[in-house]
mmCIF file of C-alpha atoms and ligand atoms in Angstrom:
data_model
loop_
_atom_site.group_PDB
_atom_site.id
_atom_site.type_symbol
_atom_site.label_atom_id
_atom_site.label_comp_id
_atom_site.label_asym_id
_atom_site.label_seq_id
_atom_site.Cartn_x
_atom_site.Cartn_y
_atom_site.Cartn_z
ATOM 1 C CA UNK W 690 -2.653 31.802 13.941
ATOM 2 C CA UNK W 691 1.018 30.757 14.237
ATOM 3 C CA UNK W 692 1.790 27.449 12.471
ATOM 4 C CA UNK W 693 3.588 25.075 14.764
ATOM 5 C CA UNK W 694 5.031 20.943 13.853
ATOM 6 C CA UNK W 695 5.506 18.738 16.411
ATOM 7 C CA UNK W 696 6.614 15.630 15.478
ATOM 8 C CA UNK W 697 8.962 12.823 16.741
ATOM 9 C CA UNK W 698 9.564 9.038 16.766
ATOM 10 C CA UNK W 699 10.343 6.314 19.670
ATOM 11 C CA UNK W 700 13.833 5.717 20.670
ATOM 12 C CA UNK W 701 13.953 2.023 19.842
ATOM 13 C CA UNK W 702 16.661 1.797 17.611
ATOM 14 C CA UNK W 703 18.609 3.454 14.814
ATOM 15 C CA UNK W 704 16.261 5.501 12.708
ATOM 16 C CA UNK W 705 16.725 4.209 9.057
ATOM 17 C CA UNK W 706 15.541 4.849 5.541
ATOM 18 C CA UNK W 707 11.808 4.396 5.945
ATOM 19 C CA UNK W 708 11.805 7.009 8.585
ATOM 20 C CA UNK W 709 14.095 9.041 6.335
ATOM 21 C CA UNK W 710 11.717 9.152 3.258
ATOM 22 C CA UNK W 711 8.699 8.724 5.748
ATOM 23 C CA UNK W 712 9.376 11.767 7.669
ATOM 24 C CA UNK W 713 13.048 12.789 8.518
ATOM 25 C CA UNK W 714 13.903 14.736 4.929
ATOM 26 C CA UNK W 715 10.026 16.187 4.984
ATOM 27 C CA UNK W 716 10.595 17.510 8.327
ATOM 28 C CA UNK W 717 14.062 19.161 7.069
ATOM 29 C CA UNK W 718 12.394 20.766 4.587
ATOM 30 C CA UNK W 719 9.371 22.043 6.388
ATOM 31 C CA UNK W 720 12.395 23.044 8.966
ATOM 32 C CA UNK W 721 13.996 24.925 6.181
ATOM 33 C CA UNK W 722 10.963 26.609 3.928
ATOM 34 C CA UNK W 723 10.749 29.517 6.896
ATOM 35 C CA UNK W 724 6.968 28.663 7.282
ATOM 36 C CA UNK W 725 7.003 27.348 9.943
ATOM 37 C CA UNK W 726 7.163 29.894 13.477
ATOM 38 C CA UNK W 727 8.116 26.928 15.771
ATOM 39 C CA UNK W 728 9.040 23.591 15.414
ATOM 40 C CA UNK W 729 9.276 20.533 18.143
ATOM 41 C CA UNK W 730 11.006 17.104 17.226
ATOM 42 C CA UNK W 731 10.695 15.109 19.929
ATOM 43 C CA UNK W 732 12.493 12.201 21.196
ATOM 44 C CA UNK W 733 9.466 10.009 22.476
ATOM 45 C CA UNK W 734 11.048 7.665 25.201
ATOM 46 C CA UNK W 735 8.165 7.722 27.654
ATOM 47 C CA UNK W 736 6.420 6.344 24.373
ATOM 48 C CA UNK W 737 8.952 3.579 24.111
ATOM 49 C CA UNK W 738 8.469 2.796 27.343
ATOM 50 C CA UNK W 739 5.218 1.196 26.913
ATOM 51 C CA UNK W 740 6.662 -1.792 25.743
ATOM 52 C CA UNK W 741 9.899 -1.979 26.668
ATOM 53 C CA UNK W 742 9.186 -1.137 30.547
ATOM 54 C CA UNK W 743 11.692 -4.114 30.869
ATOM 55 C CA UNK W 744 14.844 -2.884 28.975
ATOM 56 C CA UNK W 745 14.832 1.371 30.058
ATOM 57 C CA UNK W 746 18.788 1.174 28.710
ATOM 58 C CA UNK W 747 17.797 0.507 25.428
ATOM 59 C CA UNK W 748 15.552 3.286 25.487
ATOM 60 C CA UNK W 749 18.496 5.228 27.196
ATOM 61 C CA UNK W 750 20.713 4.553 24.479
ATOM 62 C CA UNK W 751 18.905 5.150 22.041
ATOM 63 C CA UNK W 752 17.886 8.575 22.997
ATOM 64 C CA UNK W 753 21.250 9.820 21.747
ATOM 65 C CA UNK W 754 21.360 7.220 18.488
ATOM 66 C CA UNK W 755 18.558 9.177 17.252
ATOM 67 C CA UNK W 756 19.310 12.645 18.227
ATOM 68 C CA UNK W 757 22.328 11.790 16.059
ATOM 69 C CA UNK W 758 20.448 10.693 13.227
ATOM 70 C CA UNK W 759 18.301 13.998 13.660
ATOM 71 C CA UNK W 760 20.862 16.242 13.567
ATOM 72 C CA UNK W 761 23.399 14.251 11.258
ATOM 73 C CA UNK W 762 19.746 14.260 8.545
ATOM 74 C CA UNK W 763 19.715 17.935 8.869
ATOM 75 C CA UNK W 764 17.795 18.518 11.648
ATOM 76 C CA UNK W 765 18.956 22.606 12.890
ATOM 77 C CA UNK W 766 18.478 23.361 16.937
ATOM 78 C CA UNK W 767 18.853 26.716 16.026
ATOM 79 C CA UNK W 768 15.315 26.565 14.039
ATOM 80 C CA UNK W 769 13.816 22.889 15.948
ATOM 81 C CA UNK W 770 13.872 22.367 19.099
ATOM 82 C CA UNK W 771 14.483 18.822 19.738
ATOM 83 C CA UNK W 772 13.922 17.420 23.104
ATOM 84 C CA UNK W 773 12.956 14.414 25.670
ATOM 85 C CA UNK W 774 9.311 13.356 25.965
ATOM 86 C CA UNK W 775 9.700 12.303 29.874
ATOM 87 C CA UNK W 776 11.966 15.199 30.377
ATOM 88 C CA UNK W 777 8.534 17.426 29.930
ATOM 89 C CA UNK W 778 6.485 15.440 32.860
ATOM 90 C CA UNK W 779 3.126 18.172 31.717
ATOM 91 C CA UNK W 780 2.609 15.956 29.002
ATOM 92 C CA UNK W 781 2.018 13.395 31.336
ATOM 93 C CA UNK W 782 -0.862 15.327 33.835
ATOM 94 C CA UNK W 783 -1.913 16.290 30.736
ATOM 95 C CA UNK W 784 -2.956 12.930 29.400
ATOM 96 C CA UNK W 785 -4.423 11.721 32.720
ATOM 97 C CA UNK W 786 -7.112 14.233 32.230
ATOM 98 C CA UNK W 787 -7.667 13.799 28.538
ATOM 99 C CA UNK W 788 -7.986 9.966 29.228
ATOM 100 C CA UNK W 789 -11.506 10.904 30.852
ATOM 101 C CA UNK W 790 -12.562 12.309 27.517
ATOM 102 C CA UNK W 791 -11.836 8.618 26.076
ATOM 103 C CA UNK W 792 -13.578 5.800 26.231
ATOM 104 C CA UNK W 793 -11.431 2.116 26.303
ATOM 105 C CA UNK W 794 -13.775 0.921 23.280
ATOM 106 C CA UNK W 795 -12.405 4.000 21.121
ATOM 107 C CA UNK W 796 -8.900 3.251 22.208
ATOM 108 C CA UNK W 797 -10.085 -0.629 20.733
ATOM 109 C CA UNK W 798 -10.608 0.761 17.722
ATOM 110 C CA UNK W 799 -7.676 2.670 16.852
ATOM 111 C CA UNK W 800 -6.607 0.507 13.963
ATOM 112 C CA UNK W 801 -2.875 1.172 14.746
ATOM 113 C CA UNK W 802 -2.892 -0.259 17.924
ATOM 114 C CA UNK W 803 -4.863 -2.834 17.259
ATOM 115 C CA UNK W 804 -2.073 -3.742 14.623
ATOM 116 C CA UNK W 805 0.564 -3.368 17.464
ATOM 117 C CA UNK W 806 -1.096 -4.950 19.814
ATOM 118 C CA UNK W 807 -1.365 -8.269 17.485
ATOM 119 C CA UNK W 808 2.467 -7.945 16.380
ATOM 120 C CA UNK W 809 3.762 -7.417 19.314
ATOM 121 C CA UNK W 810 2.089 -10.836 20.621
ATOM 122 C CA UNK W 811 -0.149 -9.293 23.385
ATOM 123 C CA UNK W 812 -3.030 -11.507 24.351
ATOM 124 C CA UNK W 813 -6.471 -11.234 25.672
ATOM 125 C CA UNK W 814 -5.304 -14.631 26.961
ATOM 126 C CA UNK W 815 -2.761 -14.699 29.856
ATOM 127 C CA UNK W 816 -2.509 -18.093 30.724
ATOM 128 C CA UNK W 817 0.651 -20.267 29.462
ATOM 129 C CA UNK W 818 3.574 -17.556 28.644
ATOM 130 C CA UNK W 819 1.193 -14.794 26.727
ATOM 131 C CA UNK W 820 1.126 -11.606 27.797
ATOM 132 C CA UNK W 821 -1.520 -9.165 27.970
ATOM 133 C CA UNK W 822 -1.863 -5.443 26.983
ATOM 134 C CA UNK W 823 0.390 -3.054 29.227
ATOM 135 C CA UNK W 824 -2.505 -0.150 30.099
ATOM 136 C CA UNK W 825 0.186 2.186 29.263
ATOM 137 C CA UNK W 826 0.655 0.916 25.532
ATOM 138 C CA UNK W 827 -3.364 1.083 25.120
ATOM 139 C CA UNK W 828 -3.201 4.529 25.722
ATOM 140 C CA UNK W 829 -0.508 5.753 24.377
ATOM 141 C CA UNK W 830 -2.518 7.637 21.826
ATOM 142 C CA UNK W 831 -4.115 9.702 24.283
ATOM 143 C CA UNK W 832 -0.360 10.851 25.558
ATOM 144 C CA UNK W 833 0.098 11.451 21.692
ATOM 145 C CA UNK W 834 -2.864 13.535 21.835
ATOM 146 C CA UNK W 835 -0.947 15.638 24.834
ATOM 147 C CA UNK W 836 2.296 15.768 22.668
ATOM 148 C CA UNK W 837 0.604 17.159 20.023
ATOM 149 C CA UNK W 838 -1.579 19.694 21.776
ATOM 150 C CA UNK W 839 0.561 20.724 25.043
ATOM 151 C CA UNK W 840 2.894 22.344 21.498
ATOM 152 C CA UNK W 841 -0.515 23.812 20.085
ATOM 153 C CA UNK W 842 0.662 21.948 17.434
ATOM 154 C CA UNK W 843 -1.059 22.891 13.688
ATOM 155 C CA UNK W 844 0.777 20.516 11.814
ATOM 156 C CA UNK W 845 2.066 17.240 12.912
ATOM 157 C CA UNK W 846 3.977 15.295 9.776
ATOM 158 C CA UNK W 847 4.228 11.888 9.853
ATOM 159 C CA UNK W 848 3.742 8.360 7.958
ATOM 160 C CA UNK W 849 0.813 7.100 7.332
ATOM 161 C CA UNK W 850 0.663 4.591 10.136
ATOM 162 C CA UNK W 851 -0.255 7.440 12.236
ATOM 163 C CA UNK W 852 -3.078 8.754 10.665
ATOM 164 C CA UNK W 853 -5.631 7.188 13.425
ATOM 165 C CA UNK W 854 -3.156 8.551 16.329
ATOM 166 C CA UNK W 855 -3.615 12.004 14.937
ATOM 167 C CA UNK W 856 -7.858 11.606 14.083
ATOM 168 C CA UNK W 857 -7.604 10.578 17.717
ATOM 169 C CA UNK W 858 -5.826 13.570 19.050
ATOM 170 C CA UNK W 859 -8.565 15.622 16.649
ATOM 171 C CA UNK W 860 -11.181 13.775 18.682
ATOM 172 C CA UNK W 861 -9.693 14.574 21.943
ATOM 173 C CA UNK W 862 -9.633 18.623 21.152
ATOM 174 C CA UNK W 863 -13.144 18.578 19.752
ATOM 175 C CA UNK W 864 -14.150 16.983 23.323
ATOM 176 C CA UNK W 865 -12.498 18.866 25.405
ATOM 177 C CA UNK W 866 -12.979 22.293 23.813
ATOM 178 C CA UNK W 867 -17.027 21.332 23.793
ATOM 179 C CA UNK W 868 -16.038 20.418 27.261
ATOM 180 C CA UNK W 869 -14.877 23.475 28.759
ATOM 181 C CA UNK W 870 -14.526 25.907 26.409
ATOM 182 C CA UNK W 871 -11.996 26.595 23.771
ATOM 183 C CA UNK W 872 -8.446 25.854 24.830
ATOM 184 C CA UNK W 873 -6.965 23.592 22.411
ATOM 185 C CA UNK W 874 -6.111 23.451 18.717
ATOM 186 C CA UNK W 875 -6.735 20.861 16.456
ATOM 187 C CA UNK W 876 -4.330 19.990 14.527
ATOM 188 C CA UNK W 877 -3.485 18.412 10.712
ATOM 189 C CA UNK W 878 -1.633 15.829 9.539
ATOM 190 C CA UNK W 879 1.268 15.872 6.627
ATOM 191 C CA UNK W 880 1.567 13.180 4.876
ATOM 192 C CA UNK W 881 4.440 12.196 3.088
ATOM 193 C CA UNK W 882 3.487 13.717 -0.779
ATOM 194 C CA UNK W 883 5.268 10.962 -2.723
ATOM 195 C CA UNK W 884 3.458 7.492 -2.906
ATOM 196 C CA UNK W 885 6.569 5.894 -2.723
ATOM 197 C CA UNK W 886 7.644 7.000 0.493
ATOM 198 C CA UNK W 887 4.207 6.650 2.355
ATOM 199 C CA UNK W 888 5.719 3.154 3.272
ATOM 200 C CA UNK W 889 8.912 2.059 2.196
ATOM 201 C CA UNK W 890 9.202 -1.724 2.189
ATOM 202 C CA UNK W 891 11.971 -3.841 4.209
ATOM 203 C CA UNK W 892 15.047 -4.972 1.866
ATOM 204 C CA UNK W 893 12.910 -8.378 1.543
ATOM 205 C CA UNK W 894 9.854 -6.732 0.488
ATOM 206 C CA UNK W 895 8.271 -7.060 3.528
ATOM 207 C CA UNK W 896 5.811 -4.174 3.919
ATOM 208 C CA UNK W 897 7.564 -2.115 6.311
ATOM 209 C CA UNK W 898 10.808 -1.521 7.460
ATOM 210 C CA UNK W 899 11.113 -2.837 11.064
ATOM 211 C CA UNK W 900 14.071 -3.782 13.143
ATOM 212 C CA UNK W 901 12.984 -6.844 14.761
ATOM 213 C CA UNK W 902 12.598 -8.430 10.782
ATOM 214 C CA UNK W 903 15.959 -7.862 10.221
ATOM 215 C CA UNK W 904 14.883 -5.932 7.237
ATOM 216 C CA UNK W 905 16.409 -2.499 7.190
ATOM 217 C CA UNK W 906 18.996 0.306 5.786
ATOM 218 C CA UNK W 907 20.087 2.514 8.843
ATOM 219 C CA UNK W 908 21.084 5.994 8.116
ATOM 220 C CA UNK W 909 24.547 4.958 10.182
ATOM 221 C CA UNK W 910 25.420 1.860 8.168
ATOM 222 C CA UNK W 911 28.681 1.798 6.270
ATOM 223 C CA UNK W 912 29.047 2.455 2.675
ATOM 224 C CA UNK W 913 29.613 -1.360 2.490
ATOM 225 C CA UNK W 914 26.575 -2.508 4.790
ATOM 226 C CA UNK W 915 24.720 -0.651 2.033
ATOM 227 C CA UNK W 916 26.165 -2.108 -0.920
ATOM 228 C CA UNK W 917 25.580 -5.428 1.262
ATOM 229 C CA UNK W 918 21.957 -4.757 2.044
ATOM 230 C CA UNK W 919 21.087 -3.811 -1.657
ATOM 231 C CA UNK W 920 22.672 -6.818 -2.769
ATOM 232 C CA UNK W 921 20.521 -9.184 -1.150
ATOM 233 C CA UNK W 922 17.190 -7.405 -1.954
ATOM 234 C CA UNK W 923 14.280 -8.936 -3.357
ATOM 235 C CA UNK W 924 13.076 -7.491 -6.692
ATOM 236 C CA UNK W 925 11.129 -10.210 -9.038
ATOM 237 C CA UNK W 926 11.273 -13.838 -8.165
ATOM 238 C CA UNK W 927 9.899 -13.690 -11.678
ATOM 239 C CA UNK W 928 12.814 -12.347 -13.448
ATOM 240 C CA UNK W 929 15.361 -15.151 -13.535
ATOM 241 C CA UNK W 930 16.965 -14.627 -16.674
ATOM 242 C CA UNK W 931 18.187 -10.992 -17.797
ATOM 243 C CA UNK W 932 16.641 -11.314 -21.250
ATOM 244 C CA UNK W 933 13.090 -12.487 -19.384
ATOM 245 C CA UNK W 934 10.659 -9.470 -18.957
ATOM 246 C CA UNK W 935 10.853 -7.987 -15.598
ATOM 247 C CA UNK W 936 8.077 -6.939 -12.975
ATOM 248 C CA UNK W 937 8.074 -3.541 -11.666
ATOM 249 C CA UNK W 938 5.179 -4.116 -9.630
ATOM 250 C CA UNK W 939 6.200 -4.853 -5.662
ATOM 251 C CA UNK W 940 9.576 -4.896 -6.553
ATOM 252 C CA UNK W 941 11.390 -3.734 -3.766
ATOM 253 C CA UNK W 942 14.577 -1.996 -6.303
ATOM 254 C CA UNK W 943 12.119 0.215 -7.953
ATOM 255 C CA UNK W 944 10.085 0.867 -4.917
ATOM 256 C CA UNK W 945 13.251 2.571 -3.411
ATOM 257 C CA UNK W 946 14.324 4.119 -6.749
ATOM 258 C CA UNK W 947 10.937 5.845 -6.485
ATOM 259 C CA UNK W 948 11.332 6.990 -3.413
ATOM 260 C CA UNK W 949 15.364 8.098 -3.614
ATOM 261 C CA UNK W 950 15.995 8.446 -7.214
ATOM 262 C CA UNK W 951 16.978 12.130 -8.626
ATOM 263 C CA UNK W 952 17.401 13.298 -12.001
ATOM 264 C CA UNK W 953 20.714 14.273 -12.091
ATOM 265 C CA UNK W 954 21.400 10.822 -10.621
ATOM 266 C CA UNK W 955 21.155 9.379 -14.392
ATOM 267 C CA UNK W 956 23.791 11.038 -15.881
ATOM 268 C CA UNK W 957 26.138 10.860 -12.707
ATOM 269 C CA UNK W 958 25.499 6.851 -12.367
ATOM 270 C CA UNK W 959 25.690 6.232 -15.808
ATOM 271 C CA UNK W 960 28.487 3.532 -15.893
ATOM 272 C CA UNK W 961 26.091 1.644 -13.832
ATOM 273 C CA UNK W 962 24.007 0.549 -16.971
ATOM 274 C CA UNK W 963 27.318 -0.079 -18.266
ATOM 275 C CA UNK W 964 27.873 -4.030 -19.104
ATOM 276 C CA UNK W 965 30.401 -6.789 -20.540
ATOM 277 C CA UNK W 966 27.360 -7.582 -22.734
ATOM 278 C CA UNK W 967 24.903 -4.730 -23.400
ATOM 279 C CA UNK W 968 24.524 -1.248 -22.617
ATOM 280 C CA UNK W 969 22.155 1.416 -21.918
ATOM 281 C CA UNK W 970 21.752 4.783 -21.787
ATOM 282 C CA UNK W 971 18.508 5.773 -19.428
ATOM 283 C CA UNK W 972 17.035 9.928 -19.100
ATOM 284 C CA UNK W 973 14.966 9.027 -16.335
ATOM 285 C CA UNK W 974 13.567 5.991 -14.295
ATOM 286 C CA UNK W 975 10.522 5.669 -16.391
ATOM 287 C CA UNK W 976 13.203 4.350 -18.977
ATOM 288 C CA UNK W 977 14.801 2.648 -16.668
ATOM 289 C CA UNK W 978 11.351 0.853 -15.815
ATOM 290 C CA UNK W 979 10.196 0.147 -19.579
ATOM 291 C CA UNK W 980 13.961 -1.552 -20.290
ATOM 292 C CA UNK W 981 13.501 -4.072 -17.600
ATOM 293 C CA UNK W 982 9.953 -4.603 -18.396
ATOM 294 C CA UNK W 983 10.976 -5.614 -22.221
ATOM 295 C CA UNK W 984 13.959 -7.502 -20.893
ATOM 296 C CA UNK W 985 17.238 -7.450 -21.000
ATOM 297 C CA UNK W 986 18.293 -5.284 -18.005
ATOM 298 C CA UNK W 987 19.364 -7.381 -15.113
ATOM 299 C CA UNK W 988 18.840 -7.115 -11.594
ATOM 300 C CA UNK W 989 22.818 -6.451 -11.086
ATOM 301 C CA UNK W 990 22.553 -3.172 -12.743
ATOM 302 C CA UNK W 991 19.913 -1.807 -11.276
ATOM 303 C CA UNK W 992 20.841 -2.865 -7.850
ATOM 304 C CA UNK W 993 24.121 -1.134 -9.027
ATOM 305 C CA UNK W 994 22.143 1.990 -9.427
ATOM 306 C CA UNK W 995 20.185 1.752 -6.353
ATOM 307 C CA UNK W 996 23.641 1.367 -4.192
ATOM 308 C CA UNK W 997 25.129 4.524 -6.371
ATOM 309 C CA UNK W 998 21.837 6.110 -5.102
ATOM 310 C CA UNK W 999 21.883 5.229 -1.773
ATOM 311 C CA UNK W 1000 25.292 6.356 -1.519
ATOM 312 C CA UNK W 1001 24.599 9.947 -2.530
ATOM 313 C CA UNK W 1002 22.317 10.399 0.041
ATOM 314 C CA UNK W 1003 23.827 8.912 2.727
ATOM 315 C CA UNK W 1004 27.375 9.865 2.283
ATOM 316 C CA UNK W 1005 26.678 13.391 3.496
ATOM 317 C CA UNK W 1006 24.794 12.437 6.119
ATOM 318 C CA UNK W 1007 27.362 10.007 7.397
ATOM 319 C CA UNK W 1008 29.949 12.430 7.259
ATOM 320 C CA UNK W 1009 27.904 14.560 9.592
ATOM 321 C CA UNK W 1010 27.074 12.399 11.936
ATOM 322 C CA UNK W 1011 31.111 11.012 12.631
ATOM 323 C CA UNK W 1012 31.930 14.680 13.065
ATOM 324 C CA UNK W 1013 28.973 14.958 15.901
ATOM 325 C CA UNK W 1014 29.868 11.698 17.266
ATOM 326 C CA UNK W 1015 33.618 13.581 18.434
ATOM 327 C CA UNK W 1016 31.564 15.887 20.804
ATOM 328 C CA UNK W 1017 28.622 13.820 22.918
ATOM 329 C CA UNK W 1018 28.393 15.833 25.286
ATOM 330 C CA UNK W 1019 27.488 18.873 23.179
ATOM 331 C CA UNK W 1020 24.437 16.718 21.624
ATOM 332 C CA UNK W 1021 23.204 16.406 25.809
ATOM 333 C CA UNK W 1022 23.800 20.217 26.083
ATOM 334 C CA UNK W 1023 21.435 20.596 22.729
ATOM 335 C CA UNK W 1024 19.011 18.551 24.330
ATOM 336 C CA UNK W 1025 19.247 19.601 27.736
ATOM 337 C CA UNK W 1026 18.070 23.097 26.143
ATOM 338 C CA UNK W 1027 15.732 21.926 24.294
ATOM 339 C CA UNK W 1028 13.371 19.954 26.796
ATOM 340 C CA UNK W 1029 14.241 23.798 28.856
ATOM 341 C CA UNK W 1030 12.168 25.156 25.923
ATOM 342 C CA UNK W 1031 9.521 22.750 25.163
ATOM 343 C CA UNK W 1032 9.130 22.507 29.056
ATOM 344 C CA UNK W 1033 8.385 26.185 29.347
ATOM 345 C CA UNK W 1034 5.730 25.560 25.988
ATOM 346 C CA UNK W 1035 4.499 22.740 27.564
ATOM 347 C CA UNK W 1036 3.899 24.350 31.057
ATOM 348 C CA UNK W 1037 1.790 27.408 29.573
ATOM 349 C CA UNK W 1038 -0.289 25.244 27.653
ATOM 350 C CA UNK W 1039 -0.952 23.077 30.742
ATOM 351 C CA UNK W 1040 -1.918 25.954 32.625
ATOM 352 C CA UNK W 1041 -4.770 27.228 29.946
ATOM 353 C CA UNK W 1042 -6.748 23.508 30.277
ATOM 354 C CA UNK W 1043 -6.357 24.004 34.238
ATOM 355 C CA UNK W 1044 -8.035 27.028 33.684
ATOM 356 C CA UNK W 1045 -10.374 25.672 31.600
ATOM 357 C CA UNK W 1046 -10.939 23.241 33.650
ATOM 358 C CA UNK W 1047 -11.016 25.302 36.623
ATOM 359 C CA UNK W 1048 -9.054 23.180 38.609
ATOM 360 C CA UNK W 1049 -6.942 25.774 38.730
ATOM 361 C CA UNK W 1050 -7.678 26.015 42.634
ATOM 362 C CA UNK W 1051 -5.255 28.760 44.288
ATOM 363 C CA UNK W 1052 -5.717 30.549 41.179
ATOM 364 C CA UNK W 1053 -8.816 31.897 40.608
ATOM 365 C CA UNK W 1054 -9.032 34.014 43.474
ATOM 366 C CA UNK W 1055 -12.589 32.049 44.131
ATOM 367 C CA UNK W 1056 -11.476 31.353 48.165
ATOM 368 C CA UNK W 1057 -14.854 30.709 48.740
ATOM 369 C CA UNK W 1058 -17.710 27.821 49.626
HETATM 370 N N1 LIG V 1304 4.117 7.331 17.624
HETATM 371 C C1 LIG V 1304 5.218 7.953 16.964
HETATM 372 C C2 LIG V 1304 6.106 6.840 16.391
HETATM 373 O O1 LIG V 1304 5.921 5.696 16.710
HETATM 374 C C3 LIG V 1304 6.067 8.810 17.889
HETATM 375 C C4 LIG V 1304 5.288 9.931 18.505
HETATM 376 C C5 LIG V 1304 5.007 10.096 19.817
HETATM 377 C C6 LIG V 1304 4.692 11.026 17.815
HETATM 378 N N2 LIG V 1304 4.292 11.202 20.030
HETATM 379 C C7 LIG V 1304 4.082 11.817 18.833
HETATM 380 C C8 LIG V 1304 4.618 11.413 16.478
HETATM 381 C C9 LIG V 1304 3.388 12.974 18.500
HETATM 382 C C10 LIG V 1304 3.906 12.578 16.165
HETATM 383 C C11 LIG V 1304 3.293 13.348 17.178
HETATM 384 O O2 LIG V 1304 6.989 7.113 15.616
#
């Protein structure tokens, strides 16, 4: 059997570095190791739509934000085809008939939406100014069950967050192949393989990254929103003096130097641990780590680090992405071909569950009573 990602994200905003260690340099990697025979990234607006049915230009803009950040990460249309959600409409016949093989208590349970649904406000109680569930937002899983399958998707990596989405989408194969007879595949998930990066805490230790908290590193910020950002991080109210013992445990510095740091990046960043007062000389971060656990190393330096760091990464990528930002139009012409593509994927795979279905009226050659 061929082995085939699909994958994507919601055009909301900016992608930024909890999607990048989440997902984005995973996916250029599985992009890259050759294992793969096809690969979708897809760019899921009719997704964002579910709760932002009020504000389609944000969605509209930020379409092209992240195909930028896509590309400008790494991201190859010669090897991934990267397209539009709504731009395939199959995906969307194809969820009105899985949404029969679901039942509205399931779609209760899903322990992601239920999270969702209680952050974004929405209320079983619409008097006053609440708001209640959009039906389109409860079911959104089951259309992630029709990304994921109209692709015959085998792998589908992604954070952790969307572990029930994908158990759903497992449910929803099972069902219908029992259903009427084996058509789809069932696919696995890949989670991110370093702890750190299966959720990368907001800049004020907040659990997750998330724009409306005001709490994250874009891939697209300057070198000096970085240096800015990093700055003002929180790391261990604890910690107030240098010479006190520091706390490694949730602190936000060391959660990103898990999830970023290299080890050539000790040498290279070396003056960092350089002071007007003491000095060090660190192999790895696990040195790092046991210094400001005895004391002594302050929170400058390592935030010093972290920026030098950050910086590596994201200088390359920057550069990238202000060299694709000269041509826009090519980026629509990249995506334009790619929704042609996973259209085309989309279309056969649509066809096989009529067939299974056998709704597949003028087709069957059954022009009978
Ligand atoms: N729900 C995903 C997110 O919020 C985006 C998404 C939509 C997706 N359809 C998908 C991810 C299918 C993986 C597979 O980022």
């Amino acid at each position: 059997m061929s082995k085939i990602i699909l994958t994507g994200d919601r055009p909301t905003g900016r992608l930024h570095l909890g999607h990048y260690v989440g997902s984005l340099r995973r996916r250029v990697e599985l992009q890259d190791s050759g294992e793969f025979d096809k690969i979708f990234i897809m760019i899921a607006d009719a997704q964002a739509l579910t709760d932002n049915a009020d504000n389609p230009e944000k969605v509209r803009q930020n379409i092209i934000q992240v195909a930028l950040d896509y590309l400008s990460c790494g991201l190859d249309p010669a090897k991934s085809t990267i397209f539009i959600q709504s731009m395939v409409p199959e995906l969307t016949e194809l969820s009105f008939y899985y949404m029969n093989l679901v039942t509205v208590q399931r779609l209760q349970r899903n322990p992601t939406v239920k999270q969702e649904i209680k952050l974004r406000g929405f209320s079983d109680d619409e008097s006053d100014n609440k708001k209640g569930t959009p039906v389109g937002f409860f079911c959104y899983p089951i259309s992630q069950a029709s990304d994921i399958t109209a692709f015959k998707a085998t792998t589908v990596p992604v954070g952790e967050d969307q572990e029930p989405m994908i158990e759903q989408c497992r449910e929803i194969v099972r069902k219908f192949n029992a259903t009427y007879g084996d058509t789809l595949v069932e696919p696995d998930i890949l989670l991110p393989d370093n702890a750190a990066c299966l959720r990368l805490p907001g800049t004020d230790g907040k659990a997750k990254m998330s724009k409306s908290l005001g709490n994250c590193i874009y891939l697209s910020d300057s070198a000096e929103e970085v240096a800015a950002k990093v700055k003002g991080m929180y790391t261990d109210p604890l910690h107030l003096q240098v010479s006190d013992p520091g706390h490694i445990e949730g602190n936000t510095v060391f959660q990103y130097l898990d999830a970023f740091c290299k080890p050539e990046h000790f040498a290279k960043h070396a003056d960092c641990f350089v002071g007007r007062k003491s000095s060090f000389t660190f192999n790895n971060l696990d040195e790092v780590k046991a210094q400001y656990q005895a004391g002594g190393l302050g929170d400058m330096m390592i935030k010093n680090f972290l920026t030098a760091v950050l910086q590596d990464t994201l200088e390359p990528i920057r550069a990238r992405r202000a060299e694709l930002e000269k041509d826009i139009p090519a980026i629509y012409e990249t995506l334009r071909k790619g929704c042609e593509v996973a259209r085309a994927e989309a279309a056969a795979t649509l066809a096989d569950v009529r067939r299974a279905m056998r709704i597949n009226y003028f087709e069957d050659g059954k022009c009978t009573l």
